[in-house]
Every structure is written in C-alpha cells, then in structure tokens.
Amino acid sequence: MMDKKVAFYTLGCKLNFSETSTIARSFQDEGFQKVEFNEHADIYVINTCSVTENADKRFKTIVKQAQKNNQDAFIVGVGCYAQLKPEELAAVDGVDLVLGATEKFKITDYLNDLSKNDFGEVHSCEIQEADFYVGSYSIGDRTRAFLKVQDGCDYKCTYCTIPLARGISRSDKLENVLKNAAEISEQNIKEIVLTGVNIGDYGKGEFGNKKHEHTFLDLVKALDEVDGIERLRISSIEPNLLKNETIDFVSESNTFVPHFHIPLQSGSNDILKLMRRRYLRELYVDRVAQIKKVMPDACIGVDVIVGFPGETDEHFLETYKFLTELDISYLHVFTYSERDNTPAAEMSGVVSTKVRKKRSKMLRGLSAKKRRAFYESQLGTTHTVLFEGENKEGYIHGFTENYVKVKAPWNPELVNTLHQIQLTEIDEDGLVRFEYAKAAVSA
C-alpha cells in the first residue's frame, strides 16, 4: 500500500470533520499519501451524514465525482448513513466497501488488494456494540481544530436517527482530551472548537459506565488551563445541559469565547413535547437571559426545525414570534424530513412540502434580520479577529471571538493570525469592515 494515494470527502457536522481527520492520519501512518478529493487517488473515502434527506442523496453525486477522477478507484463509505443503511449505500454503483460506526476507525484493516467489487462489501456492527470511545480531532485543514470530546446520545427525540447511527452516549477521558488539546496547540492552531453529538452530556461513559466521573463544567475548567490555546469555542449544546455555572465561567474565562449555539427546534411547547425535547421554551428564555446578562456582546445561534408533524400555522407563528422577541444572533433552519425508524415518521398531522418550504423561507429571512441587527450592535466595538486561510474573490475573511464575520483585501500574511480590530461598517455582502486597533496579537 506504500505510495498509494487517498482522498477524503466529509458530509455533515463538525464531529464528522474531526473523525475524517483522524481516519486520514491513520492512512498516513500506514504510508498512504493524502491528496485533495478533486485529484487522482487510488482510494476515496466518503464520510456520510444522514441528518437530512439531502445528505443521503448527495452521497451518490460524490461517488460520481470520485469516479470521474479515477474510474478504477476503490471507494469507501463510512459514517452515519453507512451505519443506518449500509446495504443501500453498498448498492450505489462504484462503491466497494461500507463500514459502520465501530469499523470506520479500523478502515485500513479492511483494505486488501484494492480490486473493485461487483457489489459493495459491508462491515457494520449492531449499534448496541458501539459502546467504546474513539477520540479524534481535525488538524491541518483549517485555522481552527475540531476536538471531539463525546459521542453518541441517550436522548430519544422523535425525529432523530443519531442514536441509531452512533449509539449510546460516551465520553473521552479527561486526560486524553487535555492531551489532544495540547497536541493541537503545538501545531500553531489558534482556535479549538469542542464537538460531539451531545457535548453537555460529557462525563457519561468516560469509564465505560453511566456514572459521571467528570462534568461538562469540569471539562471546560480543565481546558481553560491548557497552555498555548488562544481560543476555545463550544459547539452546539442542549439548553437543559448548559448550566448557569458554565455560562458564568465562560464569561470570566481566559480562552472560552462568548459564542453559544443552542438548539431550540421549536418555540411551541406543544411541538417540543411531541419532539420529546427535554425542556420547554421557558427554560430556553432563561438560558438566553443569563448569557446576555453576563456577556452582553455574546453571539447566540439557534437550531430550528420547521414542518414537524402536527405543526399547525398557529404553532409556527408561535415559534416565529418567540424567535423575533428573543435576543439571539442567527438561526440554522432545518426543514423536517421523515427518517426511517423514528416515531415522528409515523405521526399524524403531516405538513405538506410546500408549507414546509414556505416556513423555512420565513425563518431564513428572520435569521438574516437577526444577524444584521447583531452586527449593527457591534459596530464601534473592539474585538480580536482570527483570519482564515482562503482567498475568496480577493478578500480574506475572519471571525471575531463573538462570531462576527469580517473581511479585508487578501493578504496571505494575515492567515492564521490574531489582530485587535474595531468594527466600522457593514459591507453590501453583509460582512463587516474594520480598522486595526493595534498590531497583531499573535502571529
């Protein structure tokens, strides 16, 4: 296998990016050369997602892309879709190997002579067997790293396939998270984003049982002490697991930034109950209020699902009004799609596709207004920006610690550097212009 080339494509979430990066390092340890997905490679690995219907469909498109690059390439499917529907994925023309939730981290063990198969070979465990933890983090592709701290979920939301695809909630050992964070900091990466399926559940399964040896707050406090990390960002965290103690600690932290992404899913308590979410809207209001009390400039992102079975016009307008009045910064809007083997797929009160799309469009419009209002509230304030590595039509982009997206004329020397800036105006594309407040903080 020496000198063979391998390329990777990741669909879905930050967690998938961290796992793809770890799988890629295992290939490099075996002597493979990693190349870009649009290049000629001997093996193409596609890390799949199955949160929405479109992610399933996109897999076939990506397989075709790989075949265009090399029609004789060995194509492997891994990830959530591979665990949920391995046979369906294996039947896609050109796919040679499909690996489930536990097998994907041992991918090189399943490679023999790379000869093409008439039908994809499947190695997929029963999801009950996905009860051990594999740590991972992304590195080398971005100016920030995604550090996985937790996997799986014990919640039973009626629309979600993630517990079926990833198994029970389990966590990395605290000492291993800290070791990975230190390794990342040694690579001159300025920002680490904590990721997992349900990261607020951190600690559960840390020692192969359900006992919490450590809590999410313990994790946050320990990471705040790691040398060499400029910024730590918490990715999506359930509102019932985001405790006031964590919010207060972040507000005084050396490295954790004032940015939270908190799934809401619906602003109607009736729909939240149908979804089997573990909170009501009143708790969500309390969490937002606490964040804004101790961090007035904090950015708060919200996940919302529209078109859930039983969502009437009244329920949707209740959500719309709730979000309008809430002091939040942007929305991630998901149009509900039926997933096999979920209770929601059997529920009555199905919302038509046309209505789902209309509601989604309304909330996306509200999101644009919310983001604009948040950016306007930040004009004239001073922040630290971390510049990213891509030249986008002659501009370099970056994010402030509270997730305001800024732009400047392209300058490769700015990549992966931190600067103090004052936000001055919003450009016609919605991004923010700035003036330098002082010289680079870190290069």
XYZ file of C-alpha atoms in Angstrom:
443
model
C 0.000 0.000 0.000
C 3.032 2.294 0.193
C 2.802 5.344 -2.098
C -0.892 4.797 -2.727
C -2.948 7.992 -2.744
C -6.080 8.509 -0.641
C -8.624 11.349 -0.689
C -11.448 12.235 1.703
C -14.829 13.927 1.483
C -16.849 14.860 4.575
C -20.581 15.442 4.726
C -22.332 16.844 7.763
C -21.208 18.123 11.102
C -18.038 19.286 12.849
C -17.866 15.889 14.533
C -17.578 14.221 11.135
C -14.742 16.588 10.180
C -12.825 15.656 13.337
C -13.295 11.933 12.646
C -12.324 12.213 8.965
C -9.118 13.940 10.015
C -8.309 11.148 12.477
C -9.029 8.459 9.847
C -6.782 10.349 7.400
C -3.914 10.296 9.907
C -4.317 6.514 10.255
C -3.834 6.200 6.477
C -0.751 8.418 6.560
C 0.676 6.306 9.386
C 0.364 3.313 7.016
C 2.338 5.092 4.278
C -0.517 6.481 2.186
C -0.234 9.906 0.598
C -3.220 12.168 1.275
C -4.415 14.240 -1.702
C -7.356 16.552 -2.400
C -10.663 14.934 -3.360
C -10.630 16.509 -6.817
C -7.261 14.875 -7.585
C -6.453 11.401 -8.900
C -6.383 8.934 -5.990
C -6.324 5.169 -5.503
C -8.849 5.286 -2.644
C -11.690 7.721 -1.994
C -13.237 7.752 1.493
C -16.616 9.460 1.888
C -17.745 10.198 5.453
C -21.538 10.335 5.298
C -24.272 12.107 7.195
C -27.932 11.178 7.496
C -29.444 14.096 9.374
C -31.413 15.246 6.334
C -32.710 13.635 3.177
C -30.369 15.695 1.001
C -27.279 14.279 2.725
C -28.345 10.792 1.589
C -28.782 11.938 -1.994
C -25.512 13.825 -2.097
C -23.578 10.622 -1.473
C -24.325 9.331 -4.984
C -23.168 12.620 -6.503
C -19.881 12.484 -4.605
C -19.277 8.868 -5.676
C -19.661 10.001 -9.292
C -17.123 12.789 -8.688
C -14.636 10.224 -7.418
C -15.222 8.018 -10.453
C -14.551 10.963 -12.774
C -11.188 11.490 -11.085
C -10.318 7.781 -11.348
C -12.801 5.245 -12.702
C -10.762 2.403 -11.190
C -10.546 3.924 -7.709
C -11.549 1.956 -4.600
C -14.473 3.824 -2.969
C -15.322 3.519 0.723
C -18.418 4.832 2.519
C -18.300 5.394 6.283
C -20.278 7.406 8.831
C -23.894 7.742 9.925
C -25.602 6.815 6.661
C -23.235 3.834 6.384
C -24.417 2.627 9.805
C -28.128 3.252 9.216
C -28.462 1.910 5.654
C -25.294 0.004 4.757
C -26.904 -2.194 2.102
C -28.438 0.813 0.340
C -25.088 2.544 0.280
C -23.263 -0.592 -0.863
C -25.653 -0.853 -3.806
C -24.540 2.516 -5.206
C -22.596 1.908 -8.411
C -18.847 2.158 -7.805
C -18.902 1.688 -4.009
C -16.556 -1.104 -2.892
C -16.626 -1.033 0.911
C -19.054 0.219 3.571
C -18.023 0.469 7.218
C -20.303 1.123 10.192
C -19.931 3.059 13.423
C -17.243 0.949 15.088
C -15.429 -0.272 11.957
C -14.624 3.114 10.395
C -11.662 3.760 12.711
C -10.054 0.472 11.619
C -10.520 1.188 7.934
C -7.009 0.196 6.840
C -7.583 -3.290 8.319
C -10.301 -3.875 5.717
C -8.189 -2.953 2.680
C -6.712 -5.896 0.788
C -5.660 -5.565 -2.830
C -7.973 -2.610 -3.696
C -9.555 -4.560 -6.526
C -13.014 -3.355 -7.483
C -16.049 -5.261 -6.173
C -19.213 -6.001 -8.144
C -21.188 -5.122 -5.041
C -20.042 -3.123 -2.023
C -18.726 -5.220 0.867
C -20.401 -4.325 4.179
C -18.919 -4.458 7.673
C -21.446 -2.923 10.032
C -21.991 -3.770 13.684
C -25.268 -3.781 15.590
C -25.417 -0.268 17.017
C -25.577 -1.701 20.574
C -21.953 -2.726 20.019
C -20.911 0.913 19.532
C -20.179 1.311 23.224
C -16.491 2.215 23.206
C -14.977 5.615 22.613
C -12.537 6.666 19.884
C -11.020 10.116 20.358
C -10.413 12.310 17.350
C -9.640 15.833 16.214
C -9.203 17.658 12.940
C -5.891 19.314 12.188
C -4.007 20.578 9.163
C -7.018 21.648 7.096
C -8.147 24.801 8.849
C -7.095 27.638 11.142
C -9.233 26.016 13.808
C -9.411 22.433 15.019
C -12.496 20.412 15.901
C -11.829 18.424 19.070
C -14.212 15.540 19.719
C -14.943 15.067 23.423
C -18.115 12.930 23.351
C -20.018 10.586 21.040
C -23.490 9.034 20.854
C -26.714 10.121 22.532
C -29.116 8.710 25.125
C -31.902 11.138 24.217
C -34.860 9.833 22.254
C -36.028 12.847 20.243
C -38.781 11.532 17.990
C -37.308 12.879 14.722
C -33.677 11.883 15.200
C -31.673 8.924 13.874
C -28.391 9.856 15.583
C -28.755 7.352 18.477
C -29.359 4.654 15.818
C -26.290 5.781 13.870
C -23.867 6.497 16.703
C -25.029 4.509 19.722
C -25.123 5.370 23.410
C -23.647 8.495 24.994
C -19.995 8.042 25.900
C -17.109 10.381 26.587
C -13.385 10.675 26.176
C -11.286 10.519 29.329
C -10.470 13.999 30.575
C -6.726 13.305 30.475
C -6.997 12.274 26.820
C -8.979 15.403 25.876
C -6.281 17.520 27.511
C -3.540 15.565 25.712
C -5.276 16.094 22.351
C -5.758 19.793 23.093
C -2.060 20.139 23.901
C -1.137 18.351 20.639
C -3.341 20.769 18.709
C -1.830 23.814 20.402
C 1.651 22.620 19.413
C 0.576 22.815 15.728
C 0.159 26.623 15.921
C -3.623 26.299 15.608
C -5.238 29.261 17.307
C -8.778 28.015 17.940
C -10.282 24.750 19.152
C -13.992 24.003 18.752
C -15.318 21.365 21.171
C -17.569 18.925 19.378
C -19.627 15.794 19.979
C -23.163 14.534 19.497
C -24.371 15.815 22.874
C -21.396 17.547 24.457
C -23.270 18.819 27.504
C -23.572 15.143 28.484
C -19.775 14.985 28.783
C -18.554 12.644 31.524
C -21.123 9.926 30.944
C -19.449 6.712 29.814
C -15.988 8.106 30.481
C -15.056 4.851 32.183
C -17.391 2.525 30.291
C -20.379 3.120 32.569
C -23.127 5.685 33.020
C -21.532 7.292 36.057
C -20.359 10.852 35.569
C -16.771 10.973 36.764
C -16.442 14.470 35.333
C -18.992 17.031 34.182
C -19.003 19.381 31.217
C -18.077 22.199 33.606
C -15.049 20.170 34.806
C -14.010 19.766 31.167
C -14.353 23.468 30.415
C -12.367 24.463 33.506
C -9.572 21.985 32.730
C -9.267 23.061 29.071
C -9.070 26.697 30.134
C -5.752 25.851 31.789
C -4.098 24.293 28.711
C -1.120 26.369 27.552
C -0.879 27.655 24.021
C -4.565 27.781 23.097
C -5.742 31.251 22.138
C -9.422 30.440 21.786
C -11.853 27.699 22.802
C -15.351 27.604 21.339
C -18.262 25.426 22.460
C -20.214 23.948 19.557
C -23.904 23.042 19.810
C -25.060 22.314 23.385
C -28.526 21.348 24.633
C -30.238 24.145 26.634
C -31.050 21.824 29.551
C -27.362 20.846 29.803
C -25.972 24.384 29.502
C -25.888 25.261 33.180
C -25.634 28.792 34.577
C -22.333 27.814 36.226
C -20.869 27.073 32.788
C -22.205 30.337 31.349
C -20.721 32.289 34.272
C -17.362 30.520 33.920
C -17.173 31.272 30.191
C -17.855 34.948 30.918
C -14.686 35.102 33.062
C -12.586 32.598 31.092
C -9.157 33.255 29.619
C -9.831 31.370 26.405
C -13.519 30.435 26.005
C -15.223 32.860 23.650
C -18.681 34.468 24.071
C -20.431 32.369 21.439
C -23.084 29.724 22.080
C -25.072 27.580 19.665
C -28.150 26.228 21.442
C -30.724 24.011 19.683
C -34.306 25.147 20.233
C -36.124 23.195 17.461
C -39.493 24.825 18.203
C -40.830 27.840 20.060
C -44.061 25.966 20.804
C -44.244 23.854 23.950
C -46.812 21.599 22.249
C -44.334 20.752 19.484
C -41.400 20.428 21.909
C -43.411 17.763 23.748
C -44.173 15.920 20.501
C -40.460 16.036 19.697
C -39.659 14.683 23.204
C -37.225 17.502 23.835
C -36.065 17.718 27.451
C -37.055 21.320 28.162
C -39.789 23.855 27.492
C -39.401 27.290 25.931
C -39.339 28.990 29.345
C -36.010 27.321 30.165
C -34.609 28.490 26.817
C -35.574 32.081 27.661
C -33.741 31.752 30.978
C -30.550 30.497 29.301
C -30.502 33.337 26.763
C -31.173 35.886 29.507
C -28.311 34.551 31.639
C -25.861 34.660 28.714
C -26.805 38.237 27.829
C -26.687 39.293 31.489
C -23.029 38.278 31.939
C -21.901 38.645 28.279
C -23.962 41.416 26.594
C -21.980 41.076 23.329
C -22.293 37.276 23.158
C -23.380 35.673 19.900
C -26.191 33.131 20.247
C -27.096 30.774 17.392
C -30.279 28.715 17.337
C -31.310 25.470 15.559
C -34.973 25.329 14.493
C -36.958 22.598 12.707
C -39.978 23.631 10.611
C -42.767 21.408 9.353
C -42.678 18.822 12.142
C -45.806 16.570 12.132
C -48.628 18.362 13.941
C -47.100 21.835 13.491
C -50.104 23.998 12.639
C -49.937 27.570 11.348
C -50.586 28.675 14.931
C -47.652 26.617 16.245
C -45.355 28.015 13.568
C -46.382 31.617 14.230
C -45.807 30.959 17.939
C -42.234 29.911 17.056
C -41.763 32.895 14.724
C -42.953 35.378 17.360
C -40.876 33.685 20.062
C -37.701 33.972 17.959
C -38.473 37.545 16.913
C -38.601 38.632 20.553
C -35.598 36.577 21.686
C -32.186 38.304 21.910
C -30.385 35.901 19.562
C -27.954 36.416 16.660
C -28.754 33.918 13.886
C -30.718 30.761 13.054
C -29.876 27.410 11.494
C -33.169 26.393 9.894
C -33.870 22.731 9.142
C -36.854 21.616 7.086
C -38.262 18.474 8.688
C -37.774 15.322 6.627
C -39.096 11.889 7.519
C -36.436 9.433 8.672
C -36.986 5.685 8.756
C -37.353 4.021 12.173
C -38.251 7.241 14.001
C -41.556 7.773 15.879
C -42.126 11.101 14.093
C -42.331 9.327 10.722
C -45.473 7.554 11.961
C -47.157 10.641 13.422
C -50.321 12.205 12.075
C -50.649 15.846 11.061
C -48.132 15.650 8.216
C -47.226 19.127 6.934
C -47.150 19.498 3.156
C -43.800 20.002 1.439
C -44.995 23.360 0.082
C -45.843 24.642 3.574
C -42.548 23.322 4.990
C -40.620 25.275 2.352
C -42.632 28.442 2.978
C -41.991 28.286 6.732
C -38.308 27.599 6.159
C -38.050 30.641 3.879
C -39.726 32.850 6.503
C -37.308 31.772 9.220
C -34.290 32.182 6.943
C -35.448 35.738 6.320
C -35.759 36.285 10.068
C -32.257 34.867 10.538
C -30.831 37.415 8.073
C -32.528 40.240 10.010
C -31.272 38.895 13.340
C -27.689 38.586 12.063
C -27.799 42.104 10.599
C -29.139 43.543 13.862
C -26.424 41.735 15.846
C -23.688 43.007 13.527
C -25.078 46.548 13.767
C -24.999 46.319 17.568
C -21.280 45.514 17.370
C -20.217 48.470 15.189
C -17.791 50.717 17.026
C -16.700 47.946 19.404
C -13.217 46.444 19.593
C -12.618 42.730 19.179
C -9.968 40.183 18.250
C -10.224 38.607 14.804
C -8.739 35.295 13.664
C -8.120 35.314 9.905
C -8.842 32.202 7.832
C -6.762 30.639 5.086
C -8.859 31.031 1.954
C -8.700 33.712 -0.753
C -12.364 34.439 -1.505
C -12.586 36.633 -4.604
C -9.708 38.817 -3.477
C -10.707 39.003 0.177
C -9.660 37.303 3.378
C -12.351 36.531 5.938
C -12.123 36.096 9.670
C -14.261 35.770 12.780
C -14.207 37.818 15.955
C -14.381 35.950 19.237
C -18.156 36.637 19.291
C -18.547 35.293 15.751
C -18.884 38.463 13.703
C -17.623 37.679 10.186
C -15.245 40.334 8.848
C -13.457 40.890 5.532
C -10.317 42.623 4.267
C -8.357 42.672 0.989
C -6.478 39.373 0.564
C -3.127 39.246 2.291
C -1.542 35.796 2.797
C 0.489 37.119 5.732
C -2.734 37.518 7.716
C -3.667 33.812 7.534
C -3.955 32.223 10.996
C -3.076 35.447 12.822
C -4.981 37.290 15.519
C -5.460 41.058 15.441
C -7.235 43.662 17.521
C -9.767 45.460 15.349
C -12.563 47.992 15.620
C -15.696 47.145 13.639
C -16.688 50.102 11.431
C -19.358 49.290 8.834
C -21.374 46.515 7.248
C -20.498 45.880 3.604
C -23.067 45.267 0.867
C -22.488 41.498 1.146
C -23.390 41.597 4.844
C -19.842 41.145 6.155
C -18.201 43.698 8.414
C -15.356 46.085 7.595
C -12.914 47.181 10.269
C -9.898 49.256 11.236
C -6.886 47.831 13.047
C -6.849 48.820 16.702
C -3.205 47.839 17.212
C -0.520 45.454 15.938
C -1.033 41.710 15.714
C -1.715 39.966 18.999
C -0.319 36.661 17.797
C 1.288 35.512 14.563
